[in-house]
Short mmCIF file of C-alpha atoms in Angstrom, two decimals:
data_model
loop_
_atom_site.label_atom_id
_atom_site.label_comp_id
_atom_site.label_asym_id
_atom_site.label_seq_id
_atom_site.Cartn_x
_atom_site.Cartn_y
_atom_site.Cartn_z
CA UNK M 810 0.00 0.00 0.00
CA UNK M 811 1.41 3.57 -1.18
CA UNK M 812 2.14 6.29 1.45
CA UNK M 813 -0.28 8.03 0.10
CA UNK M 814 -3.39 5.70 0.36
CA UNK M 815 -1.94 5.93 4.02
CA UNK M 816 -3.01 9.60 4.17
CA UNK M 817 -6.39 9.47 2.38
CA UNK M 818 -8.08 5.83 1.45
CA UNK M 819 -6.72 3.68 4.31
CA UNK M 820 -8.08 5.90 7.19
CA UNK M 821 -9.34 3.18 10.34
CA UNK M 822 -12.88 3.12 11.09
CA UNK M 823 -12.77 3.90 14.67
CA UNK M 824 -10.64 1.13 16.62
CA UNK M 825 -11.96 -1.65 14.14
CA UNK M 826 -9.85 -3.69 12.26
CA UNK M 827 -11.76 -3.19 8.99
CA UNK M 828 -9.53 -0.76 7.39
CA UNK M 829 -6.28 -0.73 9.26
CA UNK M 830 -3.80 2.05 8.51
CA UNK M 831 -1.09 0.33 7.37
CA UNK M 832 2.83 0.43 8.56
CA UNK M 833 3.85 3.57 5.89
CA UNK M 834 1.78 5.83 7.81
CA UNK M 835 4.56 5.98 10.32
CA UNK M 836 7.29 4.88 8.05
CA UNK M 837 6.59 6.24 4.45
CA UNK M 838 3.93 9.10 5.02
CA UNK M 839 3.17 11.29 2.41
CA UNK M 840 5.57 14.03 2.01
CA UNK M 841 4.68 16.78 3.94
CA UNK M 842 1.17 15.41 5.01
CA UNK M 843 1.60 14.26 8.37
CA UNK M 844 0.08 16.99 9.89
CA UNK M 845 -2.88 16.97 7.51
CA UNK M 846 -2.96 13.01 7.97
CA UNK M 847 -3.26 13.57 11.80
CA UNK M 848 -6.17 16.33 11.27
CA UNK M 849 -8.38 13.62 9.23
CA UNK M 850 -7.68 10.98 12.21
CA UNK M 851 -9.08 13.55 14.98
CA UNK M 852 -12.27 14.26 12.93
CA UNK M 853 -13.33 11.74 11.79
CA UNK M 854 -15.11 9.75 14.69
CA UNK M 855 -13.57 7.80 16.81
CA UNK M 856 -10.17 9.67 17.80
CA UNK M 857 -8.65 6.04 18.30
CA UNK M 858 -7.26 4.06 14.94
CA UNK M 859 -6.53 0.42 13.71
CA UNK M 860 -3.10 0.42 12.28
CA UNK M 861 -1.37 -2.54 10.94
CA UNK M 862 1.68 -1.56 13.06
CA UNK M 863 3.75 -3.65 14.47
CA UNK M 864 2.63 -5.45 11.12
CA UNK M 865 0.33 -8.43 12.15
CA UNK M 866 -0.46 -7.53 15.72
CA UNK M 867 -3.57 -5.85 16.94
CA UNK M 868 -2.36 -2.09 17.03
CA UNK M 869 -4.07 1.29 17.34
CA UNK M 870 -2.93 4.92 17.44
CA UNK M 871 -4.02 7.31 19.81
CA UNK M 872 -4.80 10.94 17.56
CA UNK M 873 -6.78 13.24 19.48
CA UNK M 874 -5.28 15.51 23.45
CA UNK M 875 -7.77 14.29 25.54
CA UNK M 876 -7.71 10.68 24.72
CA UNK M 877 -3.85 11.00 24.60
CA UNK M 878 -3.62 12.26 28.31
CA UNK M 879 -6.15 9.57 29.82
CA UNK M 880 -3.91 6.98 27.91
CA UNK M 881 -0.46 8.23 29.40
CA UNK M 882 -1.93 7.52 32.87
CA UNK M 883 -3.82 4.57 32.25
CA UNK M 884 -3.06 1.43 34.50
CA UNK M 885 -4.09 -1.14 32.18
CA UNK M 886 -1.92 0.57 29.75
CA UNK M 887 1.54 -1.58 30.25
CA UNK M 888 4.93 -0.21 29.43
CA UNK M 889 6.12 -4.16 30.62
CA UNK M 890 7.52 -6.55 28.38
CA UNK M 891 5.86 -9.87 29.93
CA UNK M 892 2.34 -8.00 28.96
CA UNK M 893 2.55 -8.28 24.91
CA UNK M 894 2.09 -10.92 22.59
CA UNK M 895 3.81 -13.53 22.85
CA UNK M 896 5.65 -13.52 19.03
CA UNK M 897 6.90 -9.53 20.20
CA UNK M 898 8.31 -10.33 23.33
CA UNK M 899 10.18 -12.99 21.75
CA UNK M 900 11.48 -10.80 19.45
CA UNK M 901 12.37 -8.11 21.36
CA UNK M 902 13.93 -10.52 23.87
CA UNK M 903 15.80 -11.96 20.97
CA UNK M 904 16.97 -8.80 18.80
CA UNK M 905 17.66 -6.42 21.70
CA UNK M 906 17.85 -7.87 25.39
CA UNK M 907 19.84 -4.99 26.18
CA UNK M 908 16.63 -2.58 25.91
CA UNK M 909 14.12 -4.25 28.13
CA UNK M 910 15.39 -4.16 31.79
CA UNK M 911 15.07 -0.13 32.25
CA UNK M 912 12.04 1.65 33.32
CA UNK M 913 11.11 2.67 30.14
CA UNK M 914 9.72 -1.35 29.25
CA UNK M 915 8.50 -1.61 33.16
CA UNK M 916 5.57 -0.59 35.53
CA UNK M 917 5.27 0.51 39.33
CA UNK M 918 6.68 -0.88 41.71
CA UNK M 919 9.38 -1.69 39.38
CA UNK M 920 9.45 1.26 37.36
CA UNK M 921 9.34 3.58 40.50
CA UNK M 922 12.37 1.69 41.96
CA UNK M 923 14.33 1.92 39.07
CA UNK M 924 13.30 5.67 38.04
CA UNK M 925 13.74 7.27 41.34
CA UNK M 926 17.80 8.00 41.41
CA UNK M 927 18.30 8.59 37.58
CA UNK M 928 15.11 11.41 38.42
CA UNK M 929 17.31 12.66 41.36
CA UNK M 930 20.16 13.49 39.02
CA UNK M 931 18.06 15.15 36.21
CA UNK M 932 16.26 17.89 38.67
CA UNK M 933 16.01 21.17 37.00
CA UNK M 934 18.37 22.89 39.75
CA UNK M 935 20.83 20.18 39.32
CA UNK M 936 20.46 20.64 34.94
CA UNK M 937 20.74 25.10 35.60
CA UNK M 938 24.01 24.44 36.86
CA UNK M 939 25.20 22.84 34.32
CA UNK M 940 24.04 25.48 32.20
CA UNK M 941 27.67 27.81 32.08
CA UNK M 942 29.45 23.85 30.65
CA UNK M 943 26.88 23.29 28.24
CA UNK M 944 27.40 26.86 26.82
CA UNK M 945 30.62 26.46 26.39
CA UNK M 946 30.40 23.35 24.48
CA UNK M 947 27.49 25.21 22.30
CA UNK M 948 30.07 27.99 21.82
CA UNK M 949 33.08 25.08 20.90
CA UNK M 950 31.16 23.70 18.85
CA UNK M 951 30.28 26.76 16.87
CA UNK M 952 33.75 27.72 17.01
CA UNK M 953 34.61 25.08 14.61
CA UNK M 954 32.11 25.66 12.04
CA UNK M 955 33.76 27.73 8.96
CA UNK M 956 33.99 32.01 9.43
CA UNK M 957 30.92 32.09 6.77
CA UNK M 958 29.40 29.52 4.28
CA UNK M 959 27.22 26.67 4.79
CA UNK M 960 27.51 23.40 6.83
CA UNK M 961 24.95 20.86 7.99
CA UNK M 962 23.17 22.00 11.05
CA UNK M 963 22.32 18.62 11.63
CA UNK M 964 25.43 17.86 12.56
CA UNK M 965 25.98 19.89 15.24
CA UNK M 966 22.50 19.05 16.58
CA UNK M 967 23.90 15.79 17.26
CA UNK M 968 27.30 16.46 18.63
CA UNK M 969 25.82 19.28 20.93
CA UNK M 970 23.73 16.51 23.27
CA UNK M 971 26.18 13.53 22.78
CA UNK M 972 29.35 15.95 24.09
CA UNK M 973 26.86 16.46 26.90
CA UNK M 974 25.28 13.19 27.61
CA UNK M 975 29.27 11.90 27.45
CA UNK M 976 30.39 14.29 30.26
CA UNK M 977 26.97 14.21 32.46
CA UNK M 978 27.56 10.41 32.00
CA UNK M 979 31.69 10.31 32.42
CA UNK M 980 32.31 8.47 29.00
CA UNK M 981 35.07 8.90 27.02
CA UNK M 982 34.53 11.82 24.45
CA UNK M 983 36.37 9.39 22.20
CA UNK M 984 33.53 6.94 22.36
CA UNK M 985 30.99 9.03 20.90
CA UNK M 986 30.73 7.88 17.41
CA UNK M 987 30.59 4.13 18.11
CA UNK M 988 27.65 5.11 21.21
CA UNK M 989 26.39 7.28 18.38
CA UNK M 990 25.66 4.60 15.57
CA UNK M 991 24.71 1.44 17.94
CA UNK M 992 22.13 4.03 19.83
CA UNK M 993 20.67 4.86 16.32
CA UNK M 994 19.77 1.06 15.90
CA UNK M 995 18.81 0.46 19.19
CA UNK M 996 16.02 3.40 18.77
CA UNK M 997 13.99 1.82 16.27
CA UNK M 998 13.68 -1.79 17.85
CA UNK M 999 12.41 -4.33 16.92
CA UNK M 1000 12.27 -4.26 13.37
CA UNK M 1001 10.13 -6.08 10.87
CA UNK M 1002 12.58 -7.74 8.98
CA UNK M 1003 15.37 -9.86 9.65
CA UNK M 1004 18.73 -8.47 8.20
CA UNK M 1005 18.19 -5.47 10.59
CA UNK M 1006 16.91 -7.35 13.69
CA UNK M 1007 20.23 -9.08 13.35
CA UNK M 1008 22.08 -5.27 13.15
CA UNK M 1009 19.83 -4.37 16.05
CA UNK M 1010 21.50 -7.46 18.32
CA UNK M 1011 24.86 -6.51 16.55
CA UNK M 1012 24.06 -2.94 17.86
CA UNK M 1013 22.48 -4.46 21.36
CA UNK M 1014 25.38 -7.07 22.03
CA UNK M 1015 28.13 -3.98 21.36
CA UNK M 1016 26.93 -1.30 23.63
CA UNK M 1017 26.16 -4.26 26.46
CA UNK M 1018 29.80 -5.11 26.05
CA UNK M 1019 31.26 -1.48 26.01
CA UNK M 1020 29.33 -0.40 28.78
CA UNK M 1021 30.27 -3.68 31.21
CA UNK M 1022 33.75 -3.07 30.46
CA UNK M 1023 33.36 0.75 31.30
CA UNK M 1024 31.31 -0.27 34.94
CA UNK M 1025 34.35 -2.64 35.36
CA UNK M 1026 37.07 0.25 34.83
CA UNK M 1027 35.11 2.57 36.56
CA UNK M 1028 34.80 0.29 39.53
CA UNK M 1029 38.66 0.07 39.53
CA UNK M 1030 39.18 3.74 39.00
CA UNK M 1031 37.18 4.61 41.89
CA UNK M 1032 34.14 6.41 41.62
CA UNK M 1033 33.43 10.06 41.03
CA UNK M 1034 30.60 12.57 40.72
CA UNK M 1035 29.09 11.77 37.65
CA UNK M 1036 26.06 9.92 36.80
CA UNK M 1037 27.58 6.43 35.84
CA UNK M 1038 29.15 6.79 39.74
CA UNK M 1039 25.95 7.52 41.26
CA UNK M 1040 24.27 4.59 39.55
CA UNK M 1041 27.16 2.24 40.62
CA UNK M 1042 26.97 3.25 44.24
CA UNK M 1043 23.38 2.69 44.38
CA UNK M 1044 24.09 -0.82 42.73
CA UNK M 1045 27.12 -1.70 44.45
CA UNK M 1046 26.13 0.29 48.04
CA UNK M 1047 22.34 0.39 48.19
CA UNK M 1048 21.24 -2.71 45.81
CA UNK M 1049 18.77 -0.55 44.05
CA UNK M 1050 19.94 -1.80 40.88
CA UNK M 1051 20.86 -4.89 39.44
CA UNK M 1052 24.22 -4.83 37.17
CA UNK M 1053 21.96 -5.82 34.02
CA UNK M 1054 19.34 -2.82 35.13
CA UNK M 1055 22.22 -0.68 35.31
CA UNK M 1056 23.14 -1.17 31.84
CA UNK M 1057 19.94 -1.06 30.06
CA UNK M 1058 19.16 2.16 32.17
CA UNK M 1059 22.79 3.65 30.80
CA UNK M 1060 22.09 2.58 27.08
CA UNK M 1061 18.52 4.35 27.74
CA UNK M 1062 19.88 7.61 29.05
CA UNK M 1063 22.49 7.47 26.51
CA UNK M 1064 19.95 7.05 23.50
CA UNK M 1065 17.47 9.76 24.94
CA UNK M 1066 19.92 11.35 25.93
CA UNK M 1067 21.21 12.99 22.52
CA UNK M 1068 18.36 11.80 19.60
CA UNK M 1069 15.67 13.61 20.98
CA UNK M 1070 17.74 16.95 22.04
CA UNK M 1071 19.49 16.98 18.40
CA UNK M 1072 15.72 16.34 16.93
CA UNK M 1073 14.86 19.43 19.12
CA UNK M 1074 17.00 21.54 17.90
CA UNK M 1075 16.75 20.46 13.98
CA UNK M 1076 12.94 20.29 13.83
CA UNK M 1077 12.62 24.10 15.78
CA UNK M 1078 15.59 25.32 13.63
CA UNK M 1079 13.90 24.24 10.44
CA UNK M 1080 10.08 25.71 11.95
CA UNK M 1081 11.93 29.47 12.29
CA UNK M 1082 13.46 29.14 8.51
CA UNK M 1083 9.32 28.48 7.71
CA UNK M 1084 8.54 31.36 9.90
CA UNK M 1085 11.35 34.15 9.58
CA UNK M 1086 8.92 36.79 11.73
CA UNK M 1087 9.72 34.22 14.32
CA UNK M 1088 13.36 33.73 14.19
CA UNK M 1089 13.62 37.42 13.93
CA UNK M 1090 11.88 37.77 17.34
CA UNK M 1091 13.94 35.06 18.60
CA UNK M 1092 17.02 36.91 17.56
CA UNK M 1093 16.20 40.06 18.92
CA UNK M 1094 14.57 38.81 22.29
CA UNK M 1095 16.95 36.01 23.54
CA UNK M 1096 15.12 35.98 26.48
CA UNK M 1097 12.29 34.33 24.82
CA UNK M 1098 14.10 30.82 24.30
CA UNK M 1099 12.30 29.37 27.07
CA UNK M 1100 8.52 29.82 25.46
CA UNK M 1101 10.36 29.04 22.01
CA UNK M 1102 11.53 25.52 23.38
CA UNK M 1103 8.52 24.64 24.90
CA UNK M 1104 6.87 25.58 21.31
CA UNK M 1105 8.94 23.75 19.33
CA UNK M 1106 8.30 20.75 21.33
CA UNK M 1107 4.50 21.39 20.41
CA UNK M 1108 4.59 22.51 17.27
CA UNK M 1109 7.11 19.50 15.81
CA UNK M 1110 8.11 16.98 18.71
CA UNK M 1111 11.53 15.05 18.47
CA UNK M 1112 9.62 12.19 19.50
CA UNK M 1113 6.22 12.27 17.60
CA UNK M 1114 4.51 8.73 19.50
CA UNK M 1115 4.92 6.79 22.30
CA UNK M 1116 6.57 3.93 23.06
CA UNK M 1117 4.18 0.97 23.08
CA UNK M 1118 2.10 0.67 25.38
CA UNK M 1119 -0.22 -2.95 25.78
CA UNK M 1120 -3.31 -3.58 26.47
CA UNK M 1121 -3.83 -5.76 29.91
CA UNK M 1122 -7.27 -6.39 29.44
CA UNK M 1123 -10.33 -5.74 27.06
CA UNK M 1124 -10.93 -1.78 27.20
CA UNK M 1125 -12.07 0.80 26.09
CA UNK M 1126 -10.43 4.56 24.54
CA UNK M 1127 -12.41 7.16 23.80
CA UNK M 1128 -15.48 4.79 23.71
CA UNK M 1129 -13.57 2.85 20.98
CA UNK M 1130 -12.71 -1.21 21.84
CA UNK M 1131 -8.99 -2.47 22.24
CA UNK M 1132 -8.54 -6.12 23.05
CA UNK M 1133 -6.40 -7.31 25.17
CA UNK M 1134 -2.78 -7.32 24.27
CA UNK M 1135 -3.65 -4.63 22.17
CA UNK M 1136 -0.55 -2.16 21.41
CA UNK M 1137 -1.14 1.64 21.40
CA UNK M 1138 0.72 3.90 20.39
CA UNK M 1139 -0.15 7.53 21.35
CA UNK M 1140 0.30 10.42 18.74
CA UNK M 1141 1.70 13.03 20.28
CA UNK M 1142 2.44 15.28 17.22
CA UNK M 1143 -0.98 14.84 17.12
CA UNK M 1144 -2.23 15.74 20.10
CA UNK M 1145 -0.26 18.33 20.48
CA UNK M 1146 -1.88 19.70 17.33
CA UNK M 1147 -5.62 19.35 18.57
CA UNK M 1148 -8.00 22.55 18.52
CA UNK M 1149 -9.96 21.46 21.26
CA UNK M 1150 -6.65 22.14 23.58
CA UNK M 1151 -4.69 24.80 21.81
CA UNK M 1152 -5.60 27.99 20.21
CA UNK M 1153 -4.57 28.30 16.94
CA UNK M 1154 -2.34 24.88 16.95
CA UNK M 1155 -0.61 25.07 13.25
CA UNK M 1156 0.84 28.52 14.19
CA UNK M 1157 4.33 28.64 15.59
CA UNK M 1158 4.25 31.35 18.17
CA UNK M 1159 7.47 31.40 20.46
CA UNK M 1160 5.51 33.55 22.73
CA UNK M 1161 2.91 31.46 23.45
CA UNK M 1162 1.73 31.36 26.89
CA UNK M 1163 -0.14 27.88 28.77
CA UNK M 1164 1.73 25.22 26.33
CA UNK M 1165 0.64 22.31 27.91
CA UNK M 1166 2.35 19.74 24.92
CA UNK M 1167 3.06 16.53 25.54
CA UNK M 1168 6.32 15.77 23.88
CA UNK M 1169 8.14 14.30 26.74
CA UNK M 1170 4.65 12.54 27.68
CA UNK M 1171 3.05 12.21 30.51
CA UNK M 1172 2.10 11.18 33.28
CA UNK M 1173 4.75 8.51 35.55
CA UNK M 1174 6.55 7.83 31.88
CA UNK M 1175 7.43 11.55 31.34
CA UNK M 1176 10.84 11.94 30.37
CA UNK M 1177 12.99 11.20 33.31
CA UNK M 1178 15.56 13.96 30.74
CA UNK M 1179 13.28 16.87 30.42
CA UNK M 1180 15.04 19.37 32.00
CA UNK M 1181 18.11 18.87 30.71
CA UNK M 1182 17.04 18.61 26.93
CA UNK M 1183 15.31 22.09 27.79
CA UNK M 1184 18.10 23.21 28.87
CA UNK M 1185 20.38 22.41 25.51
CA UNK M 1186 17.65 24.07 23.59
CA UNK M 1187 17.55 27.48 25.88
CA UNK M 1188 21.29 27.68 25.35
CA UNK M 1189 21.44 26.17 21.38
CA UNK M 1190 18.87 28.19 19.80
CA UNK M 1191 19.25 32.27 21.21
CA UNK M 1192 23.67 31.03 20.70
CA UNK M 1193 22.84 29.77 16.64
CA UNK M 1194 21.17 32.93 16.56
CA UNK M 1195 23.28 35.29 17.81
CA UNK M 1196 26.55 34.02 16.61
CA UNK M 1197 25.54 33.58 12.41
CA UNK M 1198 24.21 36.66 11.50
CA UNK M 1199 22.16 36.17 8.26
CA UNK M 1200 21.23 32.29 9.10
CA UNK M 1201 19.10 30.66 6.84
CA UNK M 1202 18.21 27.78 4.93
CA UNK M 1203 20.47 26.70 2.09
CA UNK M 1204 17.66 24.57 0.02
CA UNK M 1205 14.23 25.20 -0.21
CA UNK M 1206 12.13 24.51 2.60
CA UNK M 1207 10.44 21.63 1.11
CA UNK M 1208 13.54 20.16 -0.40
CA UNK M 1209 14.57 19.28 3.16
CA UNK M 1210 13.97 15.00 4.10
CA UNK M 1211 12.64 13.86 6.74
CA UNK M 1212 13.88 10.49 8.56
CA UNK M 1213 10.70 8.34 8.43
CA UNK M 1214 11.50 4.85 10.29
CA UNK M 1215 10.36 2.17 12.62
CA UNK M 1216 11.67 4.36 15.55
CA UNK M 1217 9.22 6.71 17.84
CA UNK M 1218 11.29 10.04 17.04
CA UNK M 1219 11.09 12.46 14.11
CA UNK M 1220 13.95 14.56 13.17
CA UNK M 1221 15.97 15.82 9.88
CA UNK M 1222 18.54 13.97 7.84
CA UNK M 1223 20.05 16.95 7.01
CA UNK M 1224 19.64 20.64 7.89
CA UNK M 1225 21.60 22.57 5.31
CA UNK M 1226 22.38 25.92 6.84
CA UNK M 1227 24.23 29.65 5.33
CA UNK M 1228 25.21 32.27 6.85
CA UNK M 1229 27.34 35.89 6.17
CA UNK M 1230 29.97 35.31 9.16
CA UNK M 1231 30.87 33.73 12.38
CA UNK M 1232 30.63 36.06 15.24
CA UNK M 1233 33.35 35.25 18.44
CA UNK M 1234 31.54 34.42 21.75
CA UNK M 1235 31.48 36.71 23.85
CA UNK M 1236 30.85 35.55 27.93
CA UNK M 1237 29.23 39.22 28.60
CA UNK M 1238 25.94 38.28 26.35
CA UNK M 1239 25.26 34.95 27.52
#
């Protein structure tokens, strides 16, 4: 079935079975018709969709705020492994062990024990102070790129988080390309075919290995300040964590850690070059990167569903059946695009007040690495800005490609960028 007969022919019938979306509306979706695609789902009955997706299970998607808030709080709603179908847990078990001990793939009391310390070290207060280091990585960074020209803004999207994640973390700078790739695979697991379920345990095996090897030295070393420390002493000291926890929970920090903050910044860069009255005001009022963050996060999420989320029992969404074992999969580029909870929701306006989005989610699954991905983007965007006078897109708007994939994020495969110079920082404006 063609992407497009995703957008327009194939729409579900409520949460019947009858006429399925199939798997290319999340993985080949017509170009530049998401956001119209998601409209047609919210008004046209039931807010809650059949979709073939994972391909042969039972599987609906979740389009509309208010259905999409009940469902992130939802008991019967499991995040656990043990609670799909059989044939998925086997294959997740199989293709990526390494993924499903964290809290991410677990429920209370589990989930509470294992989220509690890696929520201690992500407080806001704790993520402000780091605020002066991640500036002057920003700056570094920046530093680097060519006195005027173009490069790929994409780029440096991605280097900004993982330099940070690497340090908040204590791993080797050096590592970061290896972390880099096997977190890419490990974000879109499982997949439907075999040749890259067996790259996805290639990817799951290597990071598992790297990351016992770096608990190991790190227990030798002795033990520090930084997060991989903390964890150790709480599995070492405290027994809150099991070694095997303690991995999955570092290759889940480490993947969230950098996609979703380089998606940030790539998708909001990419929403000013479509709005230049915006990135104007952005350049001129600095001070308004905090409302612009939380507005990019609305307006084009780094992460635009869910993880899956299973059915426990026969229920109901929205007045719309899901069987049990049912996987759901909540929209939030959707949601956060609804009429009925935000005034005029396909504007960007970085000065928009109540933005009540849920890109991190919501709920006891918000993103345990909120702040500090808020953070990034308060110190990324107003620094771009400030530092490459004349920046704008070096291709046409619609020329730009999006990555469309098995995985729950949304970003750019390339940002293309120009600009007339690079300006020196300067530690007085920050």
């Amino acid at each position: 079935m063609t992407a497009e007969t995703s957008g327009e022919t194939a729409r579900a019938d409520g949460a019947s079975g009858a006429d399925r979306l199939p798997p290319e509306f999340f993985t080949a979706p017509e170009a530049g018709a998401t956001h119209a695609a998601n409209a047609r789902l919210r008004t046209s009955g039931c807010p809650v969709h059949a979709i073939d997706y994972p391909p042969g299970g039972d599987a609906y998607v979740v389009a509309d705020y208010e259905t999409a808030l009940k469902g992130f709080s939802d008991p019967r709603l499991s995040k656990r492994v043990d609670n799909a179908p059989g044939w998925f847990r086997d294959l997740l078990k199989d293709s990526s062990p390494v993924l499903i001990r964290n809290m991410i793939t677990a429920d209370p009391p589990e989930h509470t024990r294992l989220r509690r310390l890696v929520s201690r070290a992500f407080v806001p207060r704790r993520m402000a102070l780091l605020r002066p280091r991640i500036q002057e990585i920003t700056d570094e960074l920046i530093d680097a790129f060519p006195e005027s020209g173009e490069v790929d803004l994409m780029e440096f999207a991605f280097s900004l988080p993982m330099r940070v994640i690497c340090e908040f973390l204590g791993v080797p700078i050096d590592d970061r390309p290896e972390l880099h790739a096997w977190g890419n695979w490990l974000s879109g697991a499982p997949f439907p075919d075999e040749e890259s379920n067996n790259k996805l345990k290639w990817a799951s095996d290597s990071i598992e290995r790297y990351l016992v090897d770096l608990l190991e030295r790190r227990r030798r070393s002795g033990l520090g300040d930084d997060l991989v420390s903390i964890l150790l002493r709480a599995a070492d000291e405290e027994d809150v964590f099991t070694d095997d926890e303690l991995v999955s929970t570092l290759v889940l920090l480490i993947i969230a850690g950098h996609k979703t903050t380089a998606n940030l910044i790539g998708n909001g860069m990419q929403a000013l070059f479509g709005q230049p009255g915006q990135l104007e005001l952005l350049r001129s009022k600095p001070e308004l990167a905090e409302s612009a963050v939380e507005e990019f996060l609305r307006f084009e999420p780094p992460v635009y569903r869910g993880t899956l989320r299973v059915a426990t029992e026969e229920m109901e969404l929205a007045g719309c059946p899901i069987p049990k074992e049912g996987f759901v999969h909540i929209l939030m580029d959707s949601a956060n695009r609804d009429p009925e909870a935000f005034e005029n929701p396909d504007q960007l306006d970085i000065t928009r007040g109540t933005n009540r989005h849920l890109a991190f989610g919501q709920g006891a699954h918000f993103c345990v690495g909120a702040p500090l991905s808020r953070v990034e983007g308060q110190v990324a965007f107003p620094t771009l800005l400030r530092r490459l006078p004349g920046l704008a897109l070096a291709v046409p708007h619609d020329q730009l490609e999006w990555v469309f994939d098995n995985s729950t994020s949304r970003g750019l495969k390339s940002l293309p960028v120009r600009y007339e110079a690079r300006l020196a920082a300067d530690e007085l404006e920050h």
